[in-house]
Short mmCIF file of C-alpha atoms and ligand atoms in Angstrom, two decimals:
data_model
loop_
_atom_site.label_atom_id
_atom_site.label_comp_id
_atom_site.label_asym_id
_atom_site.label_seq_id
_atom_site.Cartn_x
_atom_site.Cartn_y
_atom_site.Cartn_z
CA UNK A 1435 -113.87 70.30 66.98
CA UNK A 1436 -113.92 72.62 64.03
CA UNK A 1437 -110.75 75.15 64.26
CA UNK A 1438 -109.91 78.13 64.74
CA UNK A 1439 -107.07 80.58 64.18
CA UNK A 1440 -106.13 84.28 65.92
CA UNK A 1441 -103.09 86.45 64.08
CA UNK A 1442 -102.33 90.09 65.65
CA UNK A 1443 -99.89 92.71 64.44
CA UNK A 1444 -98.26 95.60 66.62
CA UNK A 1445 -96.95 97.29 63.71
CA UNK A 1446 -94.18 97.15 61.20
CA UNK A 1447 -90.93 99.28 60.89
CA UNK A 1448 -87.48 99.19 61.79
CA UNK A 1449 -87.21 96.97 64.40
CA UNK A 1450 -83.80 95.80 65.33
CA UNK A 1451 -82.64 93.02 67.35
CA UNK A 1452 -79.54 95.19 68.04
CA UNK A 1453 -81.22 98.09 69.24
CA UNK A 1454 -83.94 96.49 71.84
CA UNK A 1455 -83.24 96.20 75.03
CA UNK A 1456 -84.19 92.44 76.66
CA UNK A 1457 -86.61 94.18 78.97
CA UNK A 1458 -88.46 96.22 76.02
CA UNK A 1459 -88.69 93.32 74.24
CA UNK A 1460 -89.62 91.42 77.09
CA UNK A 1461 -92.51 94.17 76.97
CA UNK A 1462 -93.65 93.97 73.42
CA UNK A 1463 -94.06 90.03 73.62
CA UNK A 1464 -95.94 90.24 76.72
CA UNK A 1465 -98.66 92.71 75.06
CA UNK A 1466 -98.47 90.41 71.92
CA UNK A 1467 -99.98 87.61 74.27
CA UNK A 1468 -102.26 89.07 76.37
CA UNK A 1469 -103.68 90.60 73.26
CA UNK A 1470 -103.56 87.31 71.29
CA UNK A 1471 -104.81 84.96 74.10
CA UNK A 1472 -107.53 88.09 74.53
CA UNK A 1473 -108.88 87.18 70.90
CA UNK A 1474 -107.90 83.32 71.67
CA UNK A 1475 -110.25 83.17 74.59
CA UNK A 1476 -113.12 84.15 72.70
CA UNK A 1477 -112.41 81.67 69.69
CA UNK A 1478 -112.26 78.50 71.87
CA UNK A 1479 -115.40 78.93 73.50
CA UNK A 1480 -117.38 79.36 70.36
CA UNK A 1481 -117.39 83.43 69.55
CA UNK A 1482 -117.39 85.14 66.76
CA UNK A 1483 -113.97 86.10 64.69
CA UNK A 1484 -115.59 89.54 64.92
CA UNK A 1485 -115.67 89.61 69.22
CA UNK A 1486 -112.22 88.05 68.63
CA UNK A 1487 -110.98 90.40 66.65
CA UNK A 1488 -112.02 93.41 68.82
CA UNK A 1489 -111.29 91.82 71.99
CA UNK A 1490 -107.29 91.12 70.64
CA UNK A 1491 -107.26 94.83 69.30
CA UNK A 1492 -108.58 96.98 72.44
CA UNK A 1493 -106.06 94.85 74.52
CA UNK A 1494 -103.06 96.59 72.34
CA UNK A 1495 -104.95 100.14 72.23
CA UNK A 1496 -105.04 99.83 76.01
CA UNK A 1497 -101.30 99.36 75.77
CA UNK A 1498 -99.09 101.94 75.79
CA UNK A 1499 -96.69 100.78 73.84
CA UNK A 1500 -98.45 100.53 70.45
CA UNK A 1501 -99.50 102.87 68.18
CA UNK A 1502 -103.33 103.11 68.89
CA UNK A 1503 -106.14 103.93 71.62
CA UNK A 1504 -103.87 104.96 74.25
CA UNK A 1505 -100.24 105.06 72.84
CA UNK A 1506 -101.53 107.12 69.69
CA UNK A 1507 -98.76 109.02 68.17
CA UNK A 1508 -98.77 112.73 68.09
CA UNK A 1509 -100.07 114.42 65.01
CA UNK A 1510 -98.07 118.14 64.27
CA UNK A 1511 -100.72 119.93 66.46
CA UNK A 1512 -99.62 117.53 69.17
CA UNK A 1513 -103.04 115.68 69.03
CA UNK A 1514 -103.89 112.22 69.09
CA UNK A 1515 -105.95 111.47 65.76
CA UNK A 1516 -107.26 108.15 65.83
CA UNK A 1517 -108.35 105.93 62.99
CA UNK A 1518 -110.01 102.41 62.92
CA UNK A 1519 -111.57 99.78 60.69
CA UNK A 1520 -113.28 96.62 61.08
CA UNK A 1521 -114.92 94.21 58.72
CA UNK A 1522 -116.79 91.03 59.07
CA UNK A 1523 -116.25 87.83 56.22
CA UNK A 1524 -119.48 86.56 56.67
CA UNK A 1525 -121.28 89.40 55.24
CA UNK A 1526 -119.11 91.99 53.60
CA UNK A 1527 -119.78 94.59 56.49
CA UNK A 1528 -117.58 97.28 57.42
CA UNK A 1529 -117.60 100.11 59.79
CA UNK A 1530 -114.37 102.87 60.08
CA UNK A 1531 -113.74 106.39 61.84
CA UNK A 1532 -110.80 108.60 60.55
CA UNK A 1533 -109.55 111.87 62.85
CA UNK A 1534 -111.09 110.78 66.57
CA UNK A 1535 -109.58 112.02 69.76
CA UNK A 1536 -110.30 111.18 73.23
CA UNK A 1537 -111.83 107.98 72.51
CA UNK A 1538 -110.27 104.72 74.43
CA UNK A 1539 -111.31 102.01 72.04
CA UNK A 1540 -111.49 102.92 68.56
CA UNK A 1541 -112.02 100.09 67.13
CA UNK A 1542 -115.09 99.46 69.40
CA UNK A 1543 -116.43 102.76 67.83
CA UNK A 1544 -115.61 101.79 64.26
CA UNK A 1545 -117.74 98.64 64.75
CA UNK A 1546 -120.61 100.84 66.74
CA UNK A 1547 -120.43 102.43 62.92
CA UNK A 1548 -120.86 98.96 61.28
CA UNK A 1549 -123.80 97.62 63.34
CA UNK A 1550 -125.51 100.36 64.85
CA UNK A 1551 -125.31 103.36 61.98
CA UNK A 1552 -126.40 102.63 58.33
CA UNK A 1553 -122.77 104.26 57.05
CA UNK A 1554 -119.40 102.66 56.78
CA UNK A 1555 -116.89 105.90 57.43
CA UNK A 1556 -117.32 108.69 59.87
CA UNK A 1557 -114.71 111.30 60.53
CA UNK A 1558 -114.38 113.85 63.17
CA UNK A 1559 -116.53 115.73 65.16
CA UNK A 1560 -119.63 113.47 63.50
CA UNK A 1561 -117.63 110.34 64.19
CA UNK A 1562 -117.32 111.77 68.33
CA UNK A 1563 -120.93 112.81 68.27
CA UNK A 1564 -122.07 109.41 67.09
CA UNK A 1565 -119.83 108.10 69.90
CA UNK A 1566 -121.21 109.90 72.25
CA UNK A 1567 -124.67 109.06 70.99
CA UNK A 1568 -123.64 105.24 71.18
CA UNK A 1569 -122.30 105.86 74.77
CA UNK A 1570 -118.53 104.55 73.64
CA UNK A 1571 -116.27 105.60 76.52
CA UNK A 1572 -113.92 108.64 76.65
CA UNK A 1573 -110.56 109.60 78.19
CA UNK A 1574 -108.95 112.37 79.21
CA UNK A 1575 -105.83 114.14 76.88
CA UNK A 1576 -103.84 113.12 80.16
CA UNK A 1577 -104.55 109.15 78.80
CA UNK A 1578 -103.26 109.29 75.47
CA UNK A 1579 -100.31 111.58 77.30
CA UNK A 1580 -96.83 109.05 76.14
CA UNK A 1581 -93.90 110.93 77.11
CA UNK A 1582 -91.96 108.73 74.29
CA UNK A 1583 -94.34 109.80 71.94
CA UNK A 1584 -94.16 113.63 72.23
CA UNK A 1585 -90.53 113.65 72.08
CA UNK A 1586 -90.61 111.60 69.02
CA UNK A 1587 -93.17 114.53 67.90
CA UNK A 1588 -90.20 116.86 68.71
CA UNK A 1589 -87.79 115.07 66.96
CA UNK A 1590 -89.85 114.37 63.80
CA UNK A 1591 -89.95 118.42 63.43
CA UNK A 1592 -87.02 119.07 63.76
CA UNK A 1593 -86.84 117.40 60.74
CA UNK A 1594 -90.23 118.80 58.98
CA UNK A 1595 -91.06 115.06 58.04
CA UNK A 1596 -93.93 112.62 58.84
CA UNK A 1597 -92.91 109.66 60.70
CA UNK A 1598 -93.69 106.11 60.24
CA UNK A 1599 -93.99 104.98 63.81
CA UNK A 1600 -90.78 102.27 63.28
CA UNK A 1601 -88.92 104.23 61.27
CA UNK A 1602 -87.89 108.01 59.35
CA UNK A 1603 -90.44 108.54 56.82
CA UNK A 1604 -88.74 108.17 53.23
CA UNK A 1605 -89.52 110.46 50.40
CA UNK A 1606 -92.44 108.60 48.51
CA UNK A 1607 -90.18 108.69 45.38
CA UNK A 1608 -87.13 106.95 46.85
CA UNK A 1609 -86.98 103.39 46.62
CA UNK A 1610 -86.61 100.52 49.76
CA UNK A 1611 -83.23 100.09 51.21
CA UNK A 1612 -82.14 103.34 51.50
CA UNK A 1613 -80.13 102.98 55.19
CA UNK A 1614 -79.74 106.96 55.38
CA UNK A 1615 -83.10 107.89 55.84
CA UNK A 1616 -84.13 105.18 58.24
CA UNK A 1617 -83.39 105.10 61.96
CA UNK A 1618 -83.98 102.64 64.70
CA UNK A 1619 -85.02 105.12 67.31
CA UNK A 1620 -88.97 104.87 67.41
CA UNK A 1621 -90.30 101.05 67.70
CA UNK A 1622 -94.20 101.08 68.47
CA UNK A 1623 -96.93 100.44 65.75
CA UNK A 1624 -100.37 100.39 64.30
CA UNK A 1625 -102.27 97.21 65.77
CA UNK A 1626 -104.46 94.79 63.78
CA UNK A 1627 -105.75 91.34 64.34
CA UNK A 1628 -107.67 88.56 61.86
CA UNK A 1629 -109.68 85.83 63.16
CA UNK A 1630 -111.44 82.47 61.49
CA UNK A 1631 -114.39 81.09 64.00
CA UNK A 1632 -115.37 77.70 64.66
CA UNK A 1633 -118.72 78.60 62.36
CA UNK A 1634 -115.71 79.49 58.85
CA UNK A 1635 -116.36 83.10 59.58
CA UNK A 1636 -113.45 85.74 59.53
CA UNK A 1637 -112.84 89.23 60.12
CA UNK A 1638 -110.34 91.93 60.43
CA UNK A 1639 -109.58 94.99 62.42
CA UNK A 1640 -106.87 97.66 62.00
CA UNK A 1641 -106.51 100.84 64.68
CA UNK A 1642 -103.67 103.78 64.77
CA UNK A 1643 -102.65 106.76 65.35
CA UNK A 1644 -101.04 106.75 62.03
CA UNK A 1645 -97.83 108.64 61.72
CA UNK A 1646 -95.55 111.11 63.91
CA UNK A 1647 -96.12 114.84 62.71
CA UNK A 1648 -98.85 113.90 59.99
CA UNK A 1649 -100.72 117.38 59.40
CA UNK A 1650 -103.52 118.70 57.43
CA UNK A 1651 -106.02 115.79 58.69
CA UNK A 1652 -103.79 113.22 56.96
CA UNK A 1653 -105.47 110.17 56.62
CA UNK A 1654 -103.64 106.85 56.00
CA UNK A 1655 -104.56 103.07 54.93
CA UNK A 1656 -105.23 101.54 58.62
CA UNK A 1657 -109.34 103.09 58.35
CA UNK A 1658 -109.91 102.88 54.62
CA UNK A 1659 -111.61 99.60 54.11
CA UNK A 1660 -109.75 97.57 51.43
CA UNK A 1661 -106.26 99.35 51.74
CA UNK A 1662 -105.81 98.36 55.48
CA UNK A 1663 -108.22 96.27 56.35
CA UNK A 1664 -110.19 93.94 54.01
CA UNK A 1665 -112.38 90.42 55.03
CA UNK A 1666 -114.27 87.82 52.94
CA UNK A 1667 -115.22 84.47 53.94
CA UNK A 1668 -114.01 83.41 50.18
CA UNK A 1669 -110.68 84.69 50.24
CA UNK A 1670 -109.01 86.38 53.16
CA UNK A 1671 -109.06 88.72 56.27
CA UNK A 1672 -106.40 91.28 56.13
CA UNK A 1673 -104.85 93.97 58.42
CA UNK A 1674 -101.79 95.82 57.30
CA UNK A 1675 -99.51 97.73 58.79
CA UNK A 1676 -96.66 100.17 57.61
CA UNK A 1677 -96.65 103.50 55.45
CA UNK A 1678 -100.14 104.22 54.73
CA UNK A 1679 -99.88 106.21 51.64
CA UNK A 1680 -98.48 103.17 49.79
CA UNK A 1681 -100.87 100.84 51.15
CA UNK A 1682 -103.67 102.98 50.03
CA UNK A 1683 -102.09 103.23 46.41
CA UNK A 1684 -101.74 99.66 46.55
CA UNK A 1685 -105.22 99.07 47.69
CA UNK A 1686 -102.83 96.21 49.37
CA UNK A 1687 -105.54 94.68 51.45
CA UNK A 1688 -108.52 94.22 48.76
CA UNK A 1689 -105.69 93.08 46.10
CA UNK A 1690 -104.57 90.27 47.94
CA UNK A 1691 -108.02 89.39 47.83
CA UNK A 1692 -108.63 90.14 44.51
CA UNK A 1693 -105.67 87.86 43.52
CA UNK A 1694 -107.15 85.09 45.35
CA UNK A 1695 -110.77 85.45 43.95
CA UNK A 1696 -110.05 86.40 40.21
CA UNK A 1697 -106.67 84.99 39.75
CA UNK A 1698 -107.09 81.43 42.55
CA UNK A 1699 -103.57 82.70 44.10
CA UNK A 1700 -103.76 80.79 47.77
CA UNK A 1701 -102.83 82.96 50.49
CA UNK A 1702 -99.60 82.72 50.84
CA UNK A 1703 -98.91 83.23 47.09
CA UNK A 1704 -101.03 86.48 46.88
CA UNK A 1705 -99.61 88.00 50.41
CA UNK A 1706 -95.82 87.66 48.79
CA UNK A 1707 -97.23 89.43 45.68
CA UNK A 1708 -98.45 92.71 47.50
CA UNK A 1709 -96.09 92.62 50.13
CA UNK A 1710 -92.75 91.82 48.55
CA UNK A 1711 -93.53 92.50 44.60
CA UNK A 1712 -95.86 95.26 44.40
CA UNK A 1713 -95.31 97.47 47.47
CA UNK A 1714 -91.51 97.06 47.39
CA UNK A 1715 -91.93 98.31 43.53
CA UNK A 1716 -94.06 101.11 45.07
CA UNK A 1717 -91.37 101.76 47.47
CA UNK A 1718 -94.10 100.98 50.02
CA UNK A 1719 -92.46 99.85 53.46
CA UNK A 1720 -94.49 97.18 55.79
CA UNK A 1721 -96.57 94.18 56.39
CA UNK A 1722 -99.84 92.95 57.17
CA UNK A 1723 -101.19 89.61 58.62
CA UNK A 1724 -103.84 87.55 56.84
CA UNK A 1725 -105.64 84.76 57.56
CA UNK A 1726 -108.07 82.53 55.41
CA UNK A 1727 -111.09 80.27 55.92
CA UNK A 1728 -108.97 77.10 56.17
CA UNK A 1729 -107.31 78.61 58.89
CA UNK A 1730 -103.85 79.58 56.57
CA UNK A 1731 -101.80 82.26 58.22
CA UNK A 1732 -99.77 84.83 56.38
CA UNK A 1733 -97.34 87.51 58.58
CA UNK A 1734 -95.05 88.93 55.86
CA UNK A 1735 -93.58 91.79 56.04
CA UNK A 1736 -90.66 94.02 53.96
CA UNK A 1737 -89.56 95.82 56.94
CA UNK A 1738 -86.74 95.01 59.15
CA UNK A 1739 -89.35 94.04 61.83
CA UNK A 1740 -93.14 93.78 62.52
CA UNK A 1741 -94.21 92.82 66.46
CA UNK A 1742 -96.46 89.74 65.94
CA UNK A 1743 -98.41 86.79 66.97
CA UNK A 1744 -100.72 83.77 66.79
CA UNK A 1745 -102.10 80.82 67.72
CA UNK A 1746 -103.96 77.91 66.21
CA UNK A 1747 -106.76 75.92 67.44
CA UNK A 1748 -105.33 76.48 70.87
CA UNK A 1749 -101.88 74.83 69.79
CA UNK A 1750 -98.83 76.97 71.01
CA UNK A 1751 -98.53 81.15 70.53
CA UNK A 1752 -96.49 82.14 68.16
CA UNK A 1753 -94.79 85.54 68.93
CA UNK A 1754 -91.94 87.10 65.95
CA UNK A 1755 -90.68 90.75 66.35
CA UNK A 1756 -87.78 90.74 64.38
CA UNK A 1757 -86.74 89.58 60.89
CA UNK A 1758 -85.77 85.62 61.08
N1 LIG B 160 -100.40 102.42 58.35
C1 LIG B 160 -100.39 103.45 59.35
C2 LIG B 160 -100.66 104.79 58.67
O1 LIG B 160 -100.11 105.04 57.61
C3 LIG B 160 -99.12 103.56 60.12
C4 LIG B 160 -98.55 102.28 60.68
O2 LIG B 160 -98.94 101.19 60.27
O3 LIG B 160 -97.67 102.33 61.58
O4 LIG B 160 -101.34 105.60 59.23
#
């Protein structure tokens, strides 16, 4: 049987062993496997990396404890702006929406965009009246309602600062590693997932509600197709996760990419020279999960933690939160 191969993020930030409690992280890994077994399902019985990679992501926006769909963090309005990607390998297609509310899968929307609109980015009101159009289903404010959530809102303006789900957002000029402006109190994330099918295609998908406080329709990597989300069946699929503005100067997901198509880095190579060269140079703090055609998985990350999984070819699930 020809393989296959799932990977799924939850988001990347300051995650500390010392600061979880068993049952929360009890929690975390049992939305990392439905999620991943969700996408898994799909693979073994012949699907496409593309249902796989849907399937695996509306499991964690229908979980309230990651940053997307449902658990979307609060923007300074208290809103829930939404933003998704997707991309398929095979073909170099890509749908994304940037600034949707009241929507319960995103990332079903953002593909609705791919297959069924002849554009690749929709924001907004268009992006909800194209939903609408498509029949996509709503949810009440009440749904996207996290108590957690909207007193992390209050907290984050107290301080006047945008907040990276995992962690205090840094000034953009300061460097990695500085302990004073990070804190442990927030641990949900962004979700992503990257697939390889049985027939060599992959795909990616990347949905948030980007970061704590953001204002002025801020916009981050997670919808904008080669910063947080990239796929090609000759390189990689790609789904990043961690402070968008970086990834977006980075172009981090299309350069990993890049490295592997102009400069014949393999996977694992390219993924340590965006995520621990470049960004970290950047001061960019996060991770991202990549997968290739061979079925090669990359997970790194420069953060003290990012919630992940994956499985092979049905072999065992692999679930990391923290860094070792
Ligand atoms: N990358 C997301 C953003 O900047 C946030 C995250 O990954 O937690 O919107």
């Amino acid at each position: 049987m020809k393989q296959f191969a799932i990977a799924i993020h939850g988001g990347a930030g300051t995650i500390l062993r010392s600061t979880m409690s068993p049952e929360n992280e009890m929690n975390y890994k049992k939305g990392l496997e439905e999620a991943i077994l969700a996408g898994d399902a799909i693979l073994s019985s012949g699907g496409t990396a593309l249902d796989a990679v849907e399937a695996a992501v509306k499991k964690l926006e229908d979980n309230p404890l990651f940053n997307a769909g449902r658990g979307a963090v609060f923007t300074n309005e208290g809103k829930n702006e939404m933003d998704s990607s997707i991309m398929n390998g095979q073909n170099l297609m890509a749908g994304a929406v940037t600034g949707i509310n009241n929507i319960k899968n995103p990332i079903s929307l953002a593909r609705a965009v791919m297959e069924k609109s002849e554009h690749v980015f929709l924001s907004g009101s268009g992006a909800i009246e194209f939903a609408k159009k498509m029949k996509l289903e709503f949810a009440p404010d009440e749904y996207f309602f996290v108590q957690e959530r909207y007193d992390q809102l209050l907290q984050a303006k107290e301080s006047d600062h945008m907040v990276l789900d995992h962690s205090i957002l840094r000034s953009t000029n300061t460097a990695l590693g500085d302990a004073e402006n990070k804190t442990p109190t927030s641990k949900k994330g962004t979700v992503g997932a990257v697939a390889l099918d049985i027939h060599g295609n992959i795909a990616a998908a990347t949905s948030t509600g980007g970061m704590t406080n953001k204002k002025f329709g801020r916009v981050g990597d997670s919808p904008v197709i080669g910063a947080g989300t990239y796929a090609n069946n000759n390189t990689c699929a790609v789904s990043c996760t961690g402070h968008g503005e970086f990834f977006i100067r980075a172009v981090a997901a299309y350069d990993i990419s890049c490295l592997m198509e102009y400069k014949g880095l393999s996977l694992n190579k390219a993924c340590d020279e965006v995520v621990h060269q470049k960004l970290v140079k950047l001061g960019g703090e996060g991770g991202l999960i990549a997968i290739d055609a061979e079925g090669n998985i990359e997970m790194p990350f420069n953060s003290e933690g990012m919630y992940r999984a994956s499985r092979k070819s049905g072999g065992e699930v692999y679930i990391g939160i923290y860094n070792d």
